[in-house]
Short mmCIF file of C-alpha atoms in Angstrom, two decimals:
data_model
loop_
_atom_site.label_atom_id
_atom_site.label_comp_id
_atom_site.label_asym_id
_atom_site.label_seq_id
_atom_site.Cartn_x
_atom_site.Cartn_y
_atom_site.Cartn_z
CA UNK A 1 -72.03 22.29 -16.24
CA UNK A 2 -75.96 23.29 -15.05
CA UNK A 3 -76.51 19.85 -15.53
CA UNK A 4 -73.37 18.24 -13.85
CA UNK A 5 -73.82 21.11 -10.53
CA UNK A 6 -77.30 20.11 -10.26
CA UNK A 7 -76.66 16.01 -10.58
CA UNK A 8 -73.62 17.43 -7.71
CA UNK A 9 -76.75 18.80 -6.13
CA UNK A 10 -78.71 16.20 -6.40
CA UNK A 11 -75.61 13.25 -5.36
CA UNK A 12 -75.53 15.52 -1.88
CA UNK A 13 -78.80 15.60 -1.84
CA UNK A 14 -79.14 11.41 -1.69
CA UNK A 15 -75.94 11.51 0.83
CA UNK A 16 -77.58 13.29 3.83
CA UNK A 17 -81.61 11.32 2.78
CA UNK A 18 -79.14 8.07 2.90
CA UNK A 19 -76.87 9.21 6.02
CA UNK A 20 -80.39 10.50 7.95
CA UNK A 21 -82.40 7.71 7.08
CA UNK A 22 -79.42 5.26 8.51
CA UNK A 23 -79.22 7.09 12.01
CA UNK A 24 -83.29 6.40 12.35
CA UNK A 25 -82.28 3.44 11.29
CA UNK A 26 -80.06 2.88 13.67
CA UNK A 27 -82.00 5.01 16.14
CA UNK A 28 -84.88 2.22 15.64
CA UNK A 29 -82.35 -0.28 15.95
CA UNK A 30 -81.10 1.30 20.23
CA UNK A 31 -84.76 0.92 20.76
CA UNK A 32 -85.74 -2.06 19.70
CA UNK A 33 -82.38 -3.07 21.55
CA UNK A 34 -83.47 -1.42 24.04
CA UNK A 35 -87.04 -3.43 23.89
CA UNK A 36 -86.48 -6.64 23.78
CA UNK A 37 -83.80 -5.53 26.66
CA UNK A 38 -86.42 -4.84 28.95
CA UNK A 39 -88.91 -7.74 27.70
CA UNK A 40 -86.72 -10.11 28.65
CA UNK A 41 -86.26 -8.33 31.97
CA UNK A 42 -90.06 -8.07 33.10
CA UNK A 43 -90.20 -11.84 31.81
CA UNK A 44 -87.28 -12.69 34.83
CA UNK A 45 -89.02 -10.03 36.94
CA UNK A 46 -92.49 -12.58 36.08
CA UNK A 47 -90.42 -15.81 36.31
CA UNK A 48 -89.34 -14.80 39.45
CA UNK A 49 -92.61 -14.11 41.10
CA UNK A 50 -93.39 -17.86 39.47
CA UNK A 51 -91.14 -19.25 40.75
CA UNK A 52 -91.31 -17.58 45.22
CA UNK A 53 -95.57 -18.92 44.30
CA UNK A 54 -95.59 -21.56 42.43
CA UNK A 55 -92.59 -23.27 42.57
CA UNK A 56 -89.27 -25.06 44.75
CA UNK A 57 -87.30 -22.88 47.15
CA UNK A 58 -84.76 -24.85 46.41
CA UNK A 59 -82.10 -23.22 44.86
CA UNK A 60 -80.52 -27.07 42.94
CA UNK A 61 -79.96 -26.88 39.70
CA UNK A 62 -80.12 -30.15 37.70
CA UNK A 63 -76.36 -31.47 36.81
CA UNK A 64 -77.42 -32.64 33.40
CA UNK A 65 -78.37 -28.80 32.86
CA UNK A 66 -74.66 -27.88 33.93
CA UNK A 67 -72.57 -30.57 31.65
CA UNK A 68 -73.29 -28.03 28.87
CA UNK A 69 -71.54 -25.27 30.41
CA UNK A 70 -68.15 -25.04 28.65
CA UNK A 71 -66.73 -22.49 29.77
CA UNK A 72 -63.63 -20.99 28.04
CA UNK A 73 -62.14 -17.96 30.17
CA UNK A 74 -59.84 -15.28 28.52
CA UNK A 75 -58.55 -14.62 32.04
CA UNK A 76 -57.05 -17.36 33.54
CA UNK A 77 -53.86 -18.20 36.12
CA UNK A 78 -52.97 -21.90 35.25
CA UNK A 79 -51.81 -21.83 38.65
CA UNK A 80 -55.66 -22.48 40.13
CA UNK A 81 -58.50 -25.09 39.36
CA UNK A 82 -60.65 -23.39 36.98
CA UNK A 83 -64.94 -24.47 38.61
CA UNK A 84 -65.47 -27.47 36.33
CA UNK A 85 -69.31 -28.84 36.26
CA UNK A 86 -68.63 -32.01 36.47
CA UNK A 87 -72.05 -34.98 35.76
CA UNK A 88 -71.75 -37.74 38.45
CA UNK A 89 -73.12 -40.92 38.19
CA UNK A 90 -73.07 -42.87 41.26
CA UNK A 91 -75.06 -45.84 42.86
CA UNK A 92 -77.02 -46.48 46.30
CA UNK A 93 -78.62 -49.32 48.09
CA UNK A 94 -82.53 -49.03 47.68
CA UNK A 95 -84.11 -46.91 50.52
CA UNK A 96 -87.30 -46.94 51.96
CA UNK A 97 -89.79 -43.83 49.81
CA UNK A 98 -90.89 -42.77 53.23
CA UNK A 99 -87.53 -39.97 54.42
CA UNK A 100 -88.82 -38.97 57.04
CA UNK A 101 -86.97 -38.77 61.06
CA UNK A 102 -85.94 -42.38 62.06
CA UNK A 103 -87.78 -43.02 65.59
CA UNK A 104 -86.70 -42.42 68.46
CA UNK A 105 -88.61 -43.27 71.62
CA UNK A 106 -85.20 -42.87 73.92
CA UNK A 107 -86.97 -39.94 75.75
CA UNK A 108 -90.32 -42.09 76.93
CA UNK A 109 -91.26 -42.69 80.08
CA UNK A 110 -90.78 -46.65 80.21
CA UNK A 111 -92.67 -48.68 82.10
CA UNK A 112 -92.31 -53.26 82.29
CA UNK A 113 -95.65 -54.99 82.22
CA UNK A 114 -94.73 -58.32 83.57
CA UNK A 115 -96.61 -61.27 81.74
CA UNK A 116 -96.75 -64.53 84.17
CA UNK A 117 -99.11 -67.52 84.61
CA UNK A 118 -100.71 -67.62 88.50
CA UNK A 119 -102.66 -69.57 90.22
CA UNK A 120 -104.58 -72.62 88.63
CA UNK A 121 -103.01 -71.63 85.00
CA UNK A 122 -99.96 -72.85 86.39
CA UNK A 123 -100.72 -76.34 87.07
CA UNK A 124 -99.62 -78.42 84.17
CA UNK A 125 -102.79 -79.53 82.42
CA UNK A 126 -101.79 -82.65 81.10
CA UNK A 127 -100.41 -84.13 85.01
CA UNK A 128 -101.33 -81.32 86.90
CA UNK A 129 -97.14 -80.38 88.81
CA UNK A 130 -96.84 -76.84 88.85
CA UNK A 131 -94.98 -75.32 86.30
CA UNK A 132 -91.08 -74.04 86.00
CA UNK A 133 -90.47 -70.94 84.46
CA UNK A 134 -87.01 -71.21 82.02
CA UNK A 135 -87.47 -67.77 80.60
CA UNK A 136 -88.99 -65.05 77.99
CA UNK A 137 -90.57 -65.23 75.01
CA UNK A 138 -90.14 -62.43 73.04
CA UNK A 139 -91.16 -58.77 74.22
CA UNK A 140 -93.61 -56.38 72.91
CA UNK A 141 -92.87 -52.46 73.14
CA UNK A 142 -96.36 -50.62 72.01
CA UNK A 143 -96.17 -46.64 72.29
CA UNK A 144 -99.45 -45.93 74.64
CA UNK A 145 -101.91 -42.81 74.29
CA UNK A 146 -102.90 -41.48 77.94
CA UNK A 147 -105.19 -38.24 76.70
CA UNK A 148 -104.46 -35.54 79.06
CA UNK A 149 -106.74 -33.93 80.87
CA UNK A 150 -106.47 -30.81 83.82
CA UNK A 151 -107.67 -31.39 87.54
CA UNK A 152 -107.78 -28.39 90.06
CA UNK A 153 -105.65 -29.24 92.71
CA UNK A 154 -107.57 -27.33 95.90
CA UNK A 155 -104.81 -26.83 98.63
CA UNK A 156 -105.24 -26.62 101.89
CA UNK A 157 -102.97 -24.84 104.23
CA UNK A 158 -102.99 -25.48 107.77
CA UNK A 159 -101.70 -23.37 110.74
CA UNK A 160 -100.38 -24.89 113.98
CA UNK A 161 -99.38 -23.16 117.88
CA UNK A 162 -97.87 -24.98 120.54
CA UNK A 163 -99.96 -24.92 123.36
CA UNK A 164 -96.53 -25.18 125.52
CA UNK A 165 -95.08 -21.98 124.78
CA UNK A 166 -98.28 -19.28 124.80
CA UNK A 167 -98.75 -21.52 127.90
CA UNK A 168 -94.82 -20.33 129.47
CA UNK A 169 -94.75 -16.83 127.30
CA UNK A 170 -98.08 -15.55 127.32
CA UNK A 171 -97.54 -15.29 123.27
CA UNK A 172 -98.89 -17.57 120.30
CA UNK A 173 -95.93 -19.11 118.92
CA UNK A 174 -98.03 -20.34 115.11
CA UNK A 175 -96.86 -22.23 112.21
CA UNK A 176 -97.91 -22.77 109.30
CA UNK A 177 -97.27 -25.91 106.62
CA UNK A 178 -95.38 -24.61 103.32
CA UNK A 179 -98.20 -23.68 100.42
CA UNK A 180 -97.02 -24.68 97.10
CA UNK A 181 -95.60 -21.72 94.78
CA UNK A 182 -96.29 -21.16 91.26
CA UNK A 183 -94.72 -18.57 89.79
CA UNK A 184 -97.37 -15.68 89.40
CA UNK A 185 -98.63 -15.49 92.98
CA UNK A 186 -101.65 -14.85 93.21
CA UNK A 187 -103.20 -16.69 90.08
CA UNK A 188 -104.85 -19.82 89.47
CA UNK A 189 -102.47 -20.72 87.01
CA UNK A 190 -99.93 -22.86 87.64
CA UNK A 191 -95.65 -23.83 86.33
CA UNK A 192 -97.18 -26.61 84.44
CA UNK A 193 -100.19 -24.57 82.72
CA UNK A 194 -98.73 -22.01 81.66
CA UNK A 195 -95.34 -23.72 80.94
CA UNK A 196 -97.85 -25.91 78.09
CA UNK A 197 -99.75 -22.44 77.11
CA UNK A 198 -96.77 -20.95 75.49
CA UNK A 199 -94.93 -24.74 74.03
CA UNK A 200 -99.04 -24.35 72.19
CA UNK A 201 -98.33 -21.01 71.30
CA UNK A 202 -95.00 -20.17 70.50
CA UNK A 203 -93.54 -24.00 69.50
CA UNK A 204 -96.86 -25.40 68.13
CA UNK A 205 -97.78 -22.07 66.77
CA UNK A 206 -101.83 -22.41 67.73
CA UNK A 207 -103.54 -19.45 68.98
CA UNK A 208 -104.84 -18.69 71.79
CA UNK A 209 -108.43 -18.30 70.12
CA UNK A 210 -107.57 -22.27 69.26
CA UNK A 211 -106.68 -22.56 72.41
CA UNK A 212 -109.85 -21.90 73.48
CA UNK A 213 -111.52 -24.88 72.58
CA UNK A 214 -108.81 -26.97 73.29
CA UNK A 215 -109.09 -25.53 76.48
CA UNK A 216 -113.00 -26.12 76.22
CA UNK A 217 -112.51 -29.59 75.75
CA UNK A 218 -111.00 -30.70 78.34
CA UNK A 219 -113.67 -29.07 80.78
CA UNK A 220 -111.78 -25.90 81.43
CA UNK A 221 -114.00 -22.10 79.85
CA UNK A 222 -110.80 -19.96 80.54
CA UNK A 223 -111.48 -17.31 78.29
CA UNK A 224 -108.61 -15.65 75.48
CA UNK A 225 -107.85 -12.99 77.34
CA UNK A 226 -107.23 -14.85 80.81
CA UNK A 227 -104.53 -16.68 77.72
CA UNK A 228 -103.06 -14.01 77.14
CA UNK A 229 -103.17 -12.13 80.45
CA UNK A 230 -101.78 -15.68 81.52
CA UNK A 231 -98.81 -15.09 78.70
CA UNK A 232 -97.91 -12.05 78.78
CA UNK A 233 -96.96 -11.68 82.20
CA UNK A 234 -94.98 -15.52 81.80
CA UNK A 235 -93.30 -13.23 78.97
CA UNK A 236 -92.26 -10.92 81.96
CA UNK A 237 -91.24 -13.57 84.17
CA UNK A 238 -89.01 -14.76 82.13
CA UNK A 239 -87.11 -11.35 81.11
CA UNK A 240 -84.42 -11.91 83.20
CA UNK A 241 -83.35 -15.03 81.55
CA UNK A 242 -83.22 -13.13 77.88
CA UNK A 243 -81.32 -10.39 79.36
CA UNK A 244 -78.71 -13.19 80.70
CA UNK A 245 -79.48 -15.04 77.07
CA UNK A 246 -78.11 -11.24 75.18
CA UNK A 247 -75.22 -11.03 77.63
CA UNK A 248 -74.27 -14.20 76.58
CA UNK A 249 -74.64 -13.85 73.39
CA UNK A 250 -72.94 -10.30 72.91
CA UNK A 251 -70.19 -11.93 74.76
CA UNK A 252 -69.78 -14.04 71.50
CA UNK A 253 -67.02 -13.73 69.05
CA UNK A 254 -69.49 -14.58 65.78
CA UNK A 255 -73.07 -12.87 65.92
CA UNK A 256 -75.84 -14.46 62.28
CA UNK A 257 -78.47 -11.84 61.94
CA UNK A 258 -81.62 -11.43 60.53
CA UNK A 259 -85.57 -9.43 60.34
CA UNK A 260 -88.50 -10.04 59.02
CA UNK A 261 -91.93 -8.58 58.90
CA UNK A 262 -94.39 -8.28 61.17
CA UNK A 263 -98.19 -6.81 61.38
CA UNK A 264 -98.93 -5.05 64.39
CA UNK A 265 -102.19 -3.38 65.12
CA UNK A 266 -101.89 -1.00 67.22
CA UNK A 267 -98.28 0.18 67.90
CA UNK A 268 -97.88 3.01 70.87
CA UNK A 269 -101.23 3.47 71.23
CA UNK A 270 -102.17 4.32 67.17
CA UNK A 271 -103.85 2.30 64.95
CA UNK A 272 -100.91 1.24 62.42
CA UNK A 273 -100.99 -0.51 58.99
CA UNK A 274 -96.85 0.22 57.83
CA UNK A 275 -95.10 -3.23 58.57
CA UNK A 276 -93.21 -4.40 61.60
CA UNK A 277 -90.49 -5.77 62.29
CA UNK A 278 -89.00 -8.77 64.10
CA UNK A 279 -85.07 -9.42 63.98
CA UNK A 280 -82.98 -11.91 64.89
CA UNK A 281 -79.11 -11.76 66.06
CA UNK A 282 -77.72 -15.24 67.21
CA UNK A 283 -74.66 -17.21 68.04
CA UNK A 284 -72.64 -20.07 66.33
CA UNK A 285 -74.35 -23.14 66.84
CA UNK A 286 -72.01 -25.35 66.66
CA UNK A 287 -71.12 -24.79 71.10
CA UNK A 288 -74.19 -23.37 73.45
CA UNK A 289 -76.62 -21.46 70.84
CA UNK A 290 -77.93 -18.34 71.63
CA UNK A 291 -81.29 -16.94 69.85
CA UNK A 292 -83.10 -14.52 70.61
CA UNK A 293 -85.91 -12.15 68.68
CA UNK A 294 -85.72 -8.66 69.45
CA UNK A 295 -88.97 -6.43 67.67
CA UNK A 296 -89.16 -3.21 66.77
CA UNK A 297 -90.87 -0.72 64.62
CA UNK A 298 -88.83 0.15 61.89
CA UNK A 299 -85.92 -1.63 59.52
CA UNK A 300 -84.11 1.46 60.79
CA UNK A 301 -79.88 0.74 61.40
CA UNK A 302 -80.66 2.05 64.78
CA UNK A 303 -81.99 -1.26 65.84
CA UNK A 304 -79.08 -3.04 65.02
CA UNK A 305 -76.93 -0.41 66.33
CA UNK A 306 -78.70 -0.88 70.20
CA UNK A 307 -79.02 -3.86 70.12
CA UNK A 308 -75.58 -5.02 69.68
CA UNK A 309 -73.64 -1.85 71.17
CA UNK A 310 -69.84 -1.89 70.88
CA UNK A 311 -69.92 -5.33 69.69
CA UNK A 312 -66.73 -6.10 68.09
CA UNK A 313 -66.68 -9.83 66.74
CA UNK A 314 -68.00 -10.94 63.30
CA UNK A 315 -71.16 -10.18 61.90
CA UNK A 316 -73.15 -12.45 59.26
CA UNK A 317 -75.43 -11.33 57.42
CA UNK A 318 -77.66 -10.82 54.32
CA UNK A 319 -76.34 -7.40 51.75
CA UNK A 320 -78.40 -4.67 54.19
CA UNK A 321 -76.35 -1.88 55.13
CA UNK A 322 -78.18 -0.81 57.65
CA UNK A 323 -76.45 -3.48 59.54
CA UNK A 324 -73.12 -1.49 58.91
CA UNK A 325 -74.15 0.84 61.46
CA UNK A 326 -72.68 -1.72 63.67
CA UNK A 327 -69.66 -0.19 63.51
CA UNK A 328 -67.31 -2.09 65.78
CA UNK A 329 -68.16 -5.38 63.72
CA UNK A 330 -66.15 -6.86 60.97
CA UNK A 331 -69.21 -7.86 58.22
CA UNK A 332 -69.25 -11.39 57.05
CA UNK A 333 -71.53 -11.57 53.66
CA UNK A 334 -73.53 -14.58 52.28
CA UNK A 335 -73.33 -16.58 50.01
CA UNK A 336 -76.87 -18.32 49.53
CA UNK A 337 -77.98 -14.22 48.25
CA UNK A 338 -75.09 -14.47 46.03
CA UNK A 339 -76.45 -17.92 44.45
CA UNK A 340 -79.80 -16.76 44.68
CA UNK A 341 -79.12 -14.18 42.05
CA UNK A 342 -77.53 -16.58 39.46
CA UNK A 343 -79.47 -18.77 40.09
CA UNK A 344 -82.75 -17.23 38.99
CA UNK A 345 -81.16 -17.30 35.99
CA UNK A 346 -80.04 -20.11 34.96
CA UNK A 347 -82.92 -22.26 36.36
CA UNK A 348 -85.77 -21.61 33.21
CA UNK A 349 -83.32 -22.16 30.59
CA UNK A 350 -83.67 -24.22 27.95
CA UNK A 351 -80.22 -26.72 27.10
CA UNK A 352 -79.06 -24.62 23.52
CA UNK A 353 -79.22 -21.25 26.07
CA UNK A 354 -77.95 -22.49 29.13
CA UNK A 355 -74.37 -22.75 26.63
CA UNK A 356 -74.62 -19.44 25.97
CA UNK A 357 -75.17 -18.02 29.62
CA UNK A 358 -72.72 -16.30 31.07
CA UNK A 359 -74.26 -16.53 34.43
CA UNK A 360 -73.58 -20.28 34.71
CA UNK A 361 -70.31 -19.15 35.24
CA UNK A 362 -71.03 -16.88 38.45
CA UNK A 363 -73.60 -20.12 39.79
CA UNK A 364 -70.90 -22.78 39.14
CA UNK A 365 -68.52 -20.71 41.09
CA UNK A 366 -71.21 -20.70 44.55
CA UNK A 367 -71.35 -24.60 43.42
CA UNK A 368 -67.50 -24.74 43.91
CA UNK A 369 -67.70 -23.01 47.40
CA UNK A 370 -70.39 -25.20 48.64
CA UNK A 371 -68.08 -28.29 47.54
CA UNK A 372 -65.26 -27.33 49.16
CA UNK A 373 -66.86 -26.72 52.31
CA UNK A 374 -69.09 -29.91 52.16
CA UNK A 375 -66.08 -31.50 51.73
CA UNK A 376 -64.50 -30.18 55.05
CA UNK A 377 -67.46 -30.82 57.32
CA UNK A 378 -67.25 -34.42 56.12
CA UNK A 379 -63.85 -35.71 56.29
CA UNK A 380 -62.89 -32.80 59.31
CA UNK A 381 -65.99 -31.40 61.35
CA UNK A 382 -65.66 -34.74 63.76
CA UNK A 383 -61.83 -33.43 64.86
CA UNK A 384 -61.41 -31.47 68.12
CA UNK A 385 -59.48 -29.04 66.06
CA UNK A 386 -61.57 -28.48 62.92
CA UNK A 387 -61.96 -24.79 62.68
CA UNK A 388 -57.86 -24.93 62.44
CA UNK A 389 -58.01 -26.94 59.60
CA UNK A 390 -60.73 -25.49 58.22
CA UNK A 391 -58.49 -22.72 58.32
CA UNK A 392 -55.93 -23.53 56.87
CA UNK A 393 -57.70 -24.91 53.41
CA UNK A 394 -59.38 -22.27 53.14
CA UNK A 395 -56.62 -20.00 53.00
CA UNK A 396 -54.91 -22.34 50.33
CA UNK A 397 -58.37 -23.82 48.80
CA UNK A 398 -61.34 -20.95 48.45
CA UNK A 399 -59.54 -18.20 48.81
CA UNK A 400 -58.59 -18.99 44.75
CA UNK A 401 -61.90 -19.53 44.09
CA UNK A 402 -62.76 -16.50 46.00
CA UNK A 403 -60.57 -14.27 44.16
CA UNK A 404 -61.17 -15.63 40.49
CA UNK A 405 -64.98 -14.89 40.99
CA UNK A 406 -63.60 -11.10 41.75
CA UNK A 407 -62.32 -11.19 38.35
CA UNK A 408 -64.91 -13.27 36.39
CA UNK A 409 -67.87 -10.08 37.94
CA UNK A 410 -65.36 -7.37 37.52
CA UNK A 411 -64.65 -8.60 33.73
CA UNK A 412 -68.68 -9.30 33.07
CA UNK A 413 -69.70 -7.00 34.66
CA UNK A 414 -68.16 -3.95 32.03
CA UNK A 415 -70.51 -5.32 29.51
CA UNK A 416 -73.47 -6.41 31.13
CA UNK A 417 -77.06 -4.43 30.61
CA UNK A 418 -77.49 -2.83 34.32
CA UNK A 419 -81.01 -3.40 35.09
CA UNK A 420 -80.27 -6.69 33.33
CA UNK A 421 -80.59 -10.40 35.34
CA UNK A 422 -77.46 -10.89 34.04
CA UNK A 423 -76.55 -6.74 35.59
CA UNK A 424 -77.83 -7.32 38.65
CA UNK A 425 -76.84 -10.39 39.84
CA UNK A 426 -73.66 -9.76 39.15
CA UNK A 427 -74.02 -5.69 40.81
CA UNK A 428 -74.36 -8.03 43.91
CA UNK A 429 -71.77 -10.00 44.47
CA UNK A 430 -69.49 -7.43 43.40
CA UNK A 431 -70.85 -5.03 46.13
CA UNK A 432 -70.37 -7.69 48.12
CA UNK A 433 -67.69 -10.47 47.70
CA UNK A 434 -65.18 -9.25 49.24
CA UNK A 435 -67.39 -8.68 52.35
CA UNK A 436 -67.54 -12.91 51.63
CA UNK A 437 -64.00 -13.53 51.93
CA UNK A 438 -64.13 -12.17 55.55
CA UNK A 439 -64.31 -16.32 56.40
CA UNK A 440 -60.51 -16.54 56.34
CA UNK A 441 -59.85 -14.83 58.36
CA UNK A 442 -61.80 -16.89 61.31
CA UNK A 443 -62.29 -21.41 60.50
CA UNK A 444 -65.18 -21.02 62.65
CA UNK A 445 -67.20 -18.66 60.13
CA UNK A 446 -69.47 -20.26 57.84
CA UNK A 447 -70.06 -18.80 54.23
CA UNK A 448 -73.59 -17.95 54.70
CA UNK A 449 -76.28 -17.13 56.68
CA UNK A 450 -77.66 -20.56 56.70
CA UNK A 451 -78.56 -20.52 60.19
CA UNK A 452 -80.05 -17.10 61.12
CA UNK A 453 -83.17 -18.09 58.42
CA UNK A 454 -83.34 -21.43 59.53
CA UNK A 455 -83.49 -19.90 62.89
CA UNK A 456 -86.25 -16.91 62.33
CA UNK A 457 -88.54 -20.22 60.00
CA UNK A 458 -90.28 -20.70 63.41
CA UNK A 459 -91.84 -17.17 63.82
CA UNK A 460 -92.12 -16.83 60.15
CA UNK A 461 -94.65 -20.02 60.71
CA UNK A 462 -96.20 -18.82 64.03
CA UNK A 463 -96.69 -15.47 62.47
CA UNK A 464 -98.78 -16.96 59.47
CA UNK A 465 -101.17 -18.76 62.11
CA UNK A 466 -101.52 -15.74 64.28
CA UNK A 467 -101.43 -12.86 61.05
CA UNK A 468 -100.72 -10.39 63.72
CA UNK A 469 -100.12 -8.76 67.30
CA UNK A 470 -103.06 -6.06 68.74
CA UNK A 471 -99.77 -4.24 69.68
CA UNK A 472 -95.97 -4.02 70.70
CA UNK A 473 -95.89 -5.06 73.92
CA UNK A 474 -97.66 -8.28 72.28
CA UNK A 475 -95.10 -8.39 70.03
CA UNK A 476 -91.85 -7.49 72.13
CA UNK A 477 -93.50 -10.96 74.79
CA UNK A 478 -93.57 -12.76 71.79
CA UNK A 479 -90.00 -11.82 70.31
CA UNK A 480 -88.27 -12.93 75.17
CA UNK A 481 -90.54 -16.41 74.83
CA UNK A 482 -89.68 -17.39 70.77
CA UNK A 483 -86.43 -16.20 71.81
CA UNK A 484 -86.27 -19.03 74.97
CA UNK A 485 -87.83 -21.50 72.83
CA UNK A 486 -85.55 -21.76 70.60
CA UNK A 487 -82.51 -21.82 72.20
CA UNK A 488 -83.92 -24.75 73.99
CA UNK A 489 -85.00 -26.41 71.44
CA UNK A 490 -80.97 -24.87 69.25
CA UNK A 491 -80.02 -26.99 72.80
CA UNK A 492 -81.51 -30.01 72.50
CA UNK A 493 -84.03 -29.88 75.38
CA UNK A 494 -87.69 -30.30 76.27
CA UNK A 495 -88.83 -26.84 75.63
CA UNK A 496 -91.78 -27.69 78.24
CA UNK A 497 -90.00 -29.17 80.97
CA UNK A 498 -87.90 -26.34 80.78
CA UNK A 499 -89.55 -24.77 80.82
CA UNK A 500 -91.85 -25.13 83.94
CA UNK A 501 -87.87 -25.65 85.51
CA UNK A 502 -87.65 -21.55 85.02
CA UNK A 503 -90.94 -20.82 87.16
CA UNK A 504 -90.21 -23.31 89.41
CA UNK A 505 -86.67 -21.85 89.99
CA UNK A 506 -86.92 -17.98 89.25
CA UNK A 507 -89.83 -17.33 92.49
CA UNK A 508 -87.17 -18.75 94.84
CA UNK A 509 -84.24 -16.73 93.14
CA UNK A 510 -82.82 -13.82 93.45
CA UNK A 511 -82.24 -12.82 89.87
CA UNK A 512 -80.23 -9.61 90.10
CA UNK A 513 -77.54 -13.04 90.34
CA UNK A 514 -75.52 -14.19 88.18
CA UNK A 515 -74.84 -16.65 89.12
CA UNK A 516 -77.76 -18.25 90.27
CA UNK A 517 -79.10 -16.65 86.02
CA UNK A 518 -76.66 -18.77 84.47
CA UNK A 519 -77.07 -22.46 86.36
CA UNK A 520 -80.62 -21.34 84.51
CA UNK A 521 -79.21 -21.22 81.30
CA UNK A 522 -80.31 -23.64 78.64
CA UNK A 523 -77.03 -25.23 78.13
CA UNK A 524 -76.04 -25.36 82.01
CA UNK A 525 -74.83 -28.60 83.63
CA UNK A 526 -77.06 -27.57 86.45
CA UNK A 527 -79.96 -28.54 83.66
CA UNK A 528 -81.45 -32.30 84.48
CA UNK A 529 -80.45 -34.93 82.92
CA UNK A 530 -84.49 -34.64 82.35
CA UNK A 531 -85.44 -32.56 80.32
CA UNK A 532 -82.28 -33.43 77.89
CA UNK A 533 -83.15 -35.42 74.52
CA UNK A 534 -81.77 -38.09 74.03
CA UNK A 535 -80.42 -39.99 70.71
CA UNK A 536 -81.19 -43.58 70.04
CA UNK A 537 -78.26 -45.45 70.83
#
């Protein structure tokens, strides 16, 4: 009996020991699983960091990689075509290795020089009779470079008096010749020189300290302080143009927005090491584009709120929640930002891993949307009612794709680890796909915010060259000038000529007169033809 009791006690202890060991093993398994997930997460972070530093910026994926995708959906809608990965092969004519822009000389002044025989050369060397012109043998075009130079124009203004009137009335009737007007009344700088200085800095990213050397090689010693004073004064003179452009932008129905960092050494009289921000707001680029920069010391939600005010149209941005402060606007989110999360997961996967990846499904939905948008542009963009056509086709074809994309995200996010790359991609997509769906509300809306990202690049390039702004006032001035330069470029103007035109006219008009400012806008039909960039016929 005692033996049986002892055996039972041993069995119970053994069971308890086994259960304890099983719990410990399960706990270890959980810990190992978490460590593996953490390792995969950290590997993904390092891979993304390395890609940003060393990799290409394109988010295209290899078509051969994508052909491994074979999704068997649990929940499908037989009425809607599922996203499918295709391997496309085609033939094309061989192109030149160089793929840059085509030469276009349509905007250059053309000087015709005729080469004719004269004098004794017109006599025939055989019989001595005079030769008769029978036609043009050939024509040859040569692009000639004329080096720039600076000259000093000394304007001597003469005065005149009518001695006859003075004799009759005993009063002088003095009349003076009209002096040339410049945007800066008491400055030695011509409108052309100011415009050239601004173009060097804001279109060609040449900081003022380099411009010192540039002008020195041309024989003029112009200090950086002088150039800086001219730049600040030019920004102040152009302020009515900027404000009028802003008024026009806020009257539109569709605005893109983005922001980028800027270092300002001295903000509001204080040395500052914190990042400041240049905000970008722009209209649709298809008709009378407006591109504006707005310097602010923070990334606060008050910045877009103060700039856009009661704007009631469509506002397209990335996922930054600060734009929610523009409460009367309809938010439209960016497909490119959604796609980026999925792309960063699949781009470095090998063939075997790609077959089992759940992220490639999300990437493929993005690809299907872009494919549809490309087909619409190629087929209908030349038609006057393009937006109406796009609105109707999107309702039929794009809406189901986005709905299926949302369904996929809802299913996958239940099993995905929140901190994993896939978990983050799904979470971002879940938050922003409903906002992306707002593109179905208006045919003029784009599926991404790439227009704003392209428009902010000139500032980013310039920022790399001059690294920082000295003061908040300087950063604001740069924002105003960048706005006018980039808006002029977007409206296909020769920017330097346009700036001279503005300076010539701003000194002659009442800047509080809205109609006068309308006539100076880059899209105005009053702008002279010689300022418009011509396409080669």
